[in-house]
């Protein structure tokens, strides 16, 4: 179903809840539909706890891409954001890839429109293009290799030091990778609206209040926040860090969804979300990730829509840089 058609449906019928008979046990129905249709549910750490618990596989962007590539299910229901569904489709084009809500975009992906990015790339013909997976299929198709926050350093290190590089679209991750590799990659001016909102002043005040707490941050955060972090890593790396650490208290600067898994893995430890500039705005929540709901997940599986469709040429061009990434990640 096209995004316009889906939006029309929502406009006509109001909230998607209207499609669901109230007496339905959604968990039971979803399990039954999954078996009947041979579907797999892939979920990112930033979705709500109920959806994390119903996912067959939960992970960070890299692990989810690897899972999407190797799955033998007929249907992939990707509970995350749009670019993740696109990546799954690119890696496994024979499968039907569904998402609960086509409007679940990403501020970072949107900060790099294909037209201006192509112009930027053409202005630097000697540069190789490294793109963070949080970008559209069109940007992937214009890239030499894709990275995630788990493997960015390793992949950047694989290029000779004298090779000029463009890093897009996240200037914060790019800046961080420049600092740990000693490179001077040319950065596209994009950022994540969740990770940019952390308040350095409030974090410092909180850490003064809890001197025993360890401060951990995702590399999509701005440089001043990363400079005071005790540990910087992808969502999976942060989860592993808190699990293995002997410390009992952590201040966490990444989307609040990950706290559910941290608390599950370490019930005896305390996790405090890092404060953002406006403590009333729910800035630690990714509003796109949070568009996914149990009702929409059920409807997507039942009606097999909305589905991810990609232009065949873009899909082919975007696959190569993602495959390069998966190869370099081994
Ligand atoms: P990772 O999954 O690589 O940690 O990235 C986090 C993110 O922002 C996903 O949108
Ligand atoms: Fe995009 Fe940021 Fe949301 Fe991740 S957390 S999906 S980068 S807006």
Tab-separated table of N, CA and C and ligand atoms in Angstrom, residues 44-46 59-62 64 81 83-84 106 108 132-134 148-150 192 195 218-220 233-237 254-255 286 289, ligand 1:
chain	number	residue	atom	x	y	z
A	44	UNK	N	13.987	-2.759	17.041
A	44	UNK	CA	15.151	-1.988	17.505
A	44	UNK	C	14.981	-1.670	18.996
A	45	UNK	N	16.115	-1.487	19.686
A	45	UNK	CA	16.109	-1.207	21.123
A	45	UNK	C	15.322	0.030	21.520
A	46	UNK	N	15.023	0.917	20.573
A	46	UNK	CA	14.353	2.166	20.923
A	46	UNK	C	12.826	2.072	20.912
A	59	UNK	N	17.669	-5.781	18.463
A	59	UNK	CA	19.082	-5.467	18.308
A	59	UNK	C	19.338	-4.041	17.927
A	60	UNK	N	20.620	-3.741	17.683
A	60	UNK	CA	20.986	-2.420	17.171
A	60	UNK	C	20.934	-2.488	15.644
A	61	UNK	N	21.262	-1.378	14.990
A	61	UNK	CA	21.097	-1.310	13.530
A	61	UNK	C	21.914	-2.382	12.803
A	62	UNK	N	23.127	-2.639	13.290
A	62	UNK	CA	23.967	-3.628	12.610
A	62	UNK	C	23.388	-5.029	12.767
A	64	UNK	N	20.435	-5.961	13.399
A	64	UNK	CA	19.151	-6.114	12.709
A	64	UNK	C	19.352	-6.280	11.206
A	81	UNK	N	12.348	2.165	12.404
A	81	UNK	CA	12.010	3.321	11.557
A	81	UNK	C	12.227	2.960	10.084
A	83	UNK	N	14.094	3.801	7.482
A	83	UNK	CA	15.338	3.408	6.803
A	83	UNK	C	15.754	1.985	7.174
A	84	UNK	N	15.319	1.512	8.334
A	84	UNK	CA	15.657	0.149	8.750
A	84	UNK	C	14.872	-0.863	7.909
A	106	UNK	N	13.009	9.430	10.330
A	106	UNK	CA	14.193	9.644	11.159
A	106	UNK	C	14.735	11.033	10.830
A	108	UNK	N	17.546	12.288	11.309
A	108	UNK	CA	18.900	12.205	10.756
A	108	UNK	C	18.846	11.854	9.262
A	132	UNK	N	26.451	6.719	7.241
A	132	UNK	CA	25.840	6.069	8.400
A	132	UNK	C	24.545	5.425	7.908
A	133	UNK	N	24.219	4.270	8.436
A	133	UNK	CA	23.040	3.525	7.961
A	133	UNK	C	21.738	4.330	8.130
A	134	UNK	N	21.752	5.332	9.029
A	134	UNK	CA	20.574	6.181	9.232
A	134	UNK	C	20.452	7.190	8.089
A	148	UNK	N	27.521	1.506	10.708
A	148	UNK	CA	26.600	1.772	11.821
A	148	UNK	C	27.466	2.280	12.965
A	149	UNK	N	26.827	2.616	14.090
A	149	UNK	CA	27.627	3.114	15.211
A	149	UNK	C	28.498	2.001	15.796
A	150	UNK	N	28.171	0.729	15.505
A	150	UNK	CA	28.968	-0.402	16.013
A	150	UNK	C	30.288	-0.582	15.259
A	192	UNK	N	20.812	13.875	14.804
A	192	UNK	CA	19.616	13.216	15.351
A	192	UNK	C	18.978	14.135	16.379
A	195	UNK	N	19.441	12.787	20.159
A	195	UNK	CA	20.776	12.821	20.770
A	195	UNK	C	21.368	14.233	20.856
A	218	UNK	N	25.775	7.550	23.608
A	218	UNK	CA	25.783	7.083	22.216
A	218	UNK	C	26.551	8.116	21.379
A	219	UNK	N	27.327	7.677	20.364
A	219	UNK	CA	28.127	8.648	19.597
A	219	UNK	C	27.324	9.612	18.731
A	220	UNK	N	26.000	9.499	18.698
A	220	UNK	CA	25.197	10.517	18.004
A	220	UNK	C	25.057	11.784	18.850
A	233	UNK	N	29.450	4.344	23.042
A	233	UNK	CA	29.243	3.155	22.202
A	233	UNK	C	27.854	3.093	21.614
A	234	UNK	N	27.672	2.165	20.677
A	234	UNK	CA	26.364	1.924	20.050
A	234	UNK	C	25.419	1.366	21.108
A	235	UNK	N	24.158	1.223	20.783
A	235	UNK	CA	23.200	0.724	21.776
A	235	UNK	C	23.621	-0.649	22.308
A	236	UNK	N	24.043	-1.535	21.415
A	236	UNK	CA	24.480	-2.871	21.874
A	236	UNK	C	25.721	-2.753	22.753
A	237	UNK	N	26.651	-1.895	22.342
A	237	UNK	CA	27.882	-1.725	23.130
A	237	UNK	C	27.550	-1.173	24.513
A	254	UNK	N	21.210	8.076	25.704
A	254	UNK	CA	20.700	7.609	24.412
A	254	UNK	C	19.197	7.425	24.594
A	255	UNK	N	18.510	7.093	23.524
A	255	UNK	CA	17.051	7.021	23.558
A	255	UNK	C	16.587	6.099	24.703
A	286	UNK	N	12.440	8.932	20.986
A	286	UNK	CA	12.396	9.199	19.545
A	286	UNK	C	10.931	9.106	19.128
A	289	UNK	N	10.274	6.387	16.499
A	289	UNK	CA	10.263	5.009	17.005
A	289	UNK	C	8.966	4.740	17.766
B	1	LIG	P1	22.453	1.948	16.778
B	1	LIG	O1	21.330	1.018	16.593
B	1	LIG	O2	23.560	1.680	15.793
B	1	LIG	O3	22.977	2.004	18.172
B	1	LIG	O4	21.933	3.427	16.400
B	1	LIG	C1	21.002	4.058	17.156
B	1	LIG	C2	19.994	4.808	16.368
B	1	LIG	O5	19.884	5.989	16.399
B	1	LIG	C3	19.086	4.089	15.536
B	1	LIG	O6	18.226	4.974	14.953
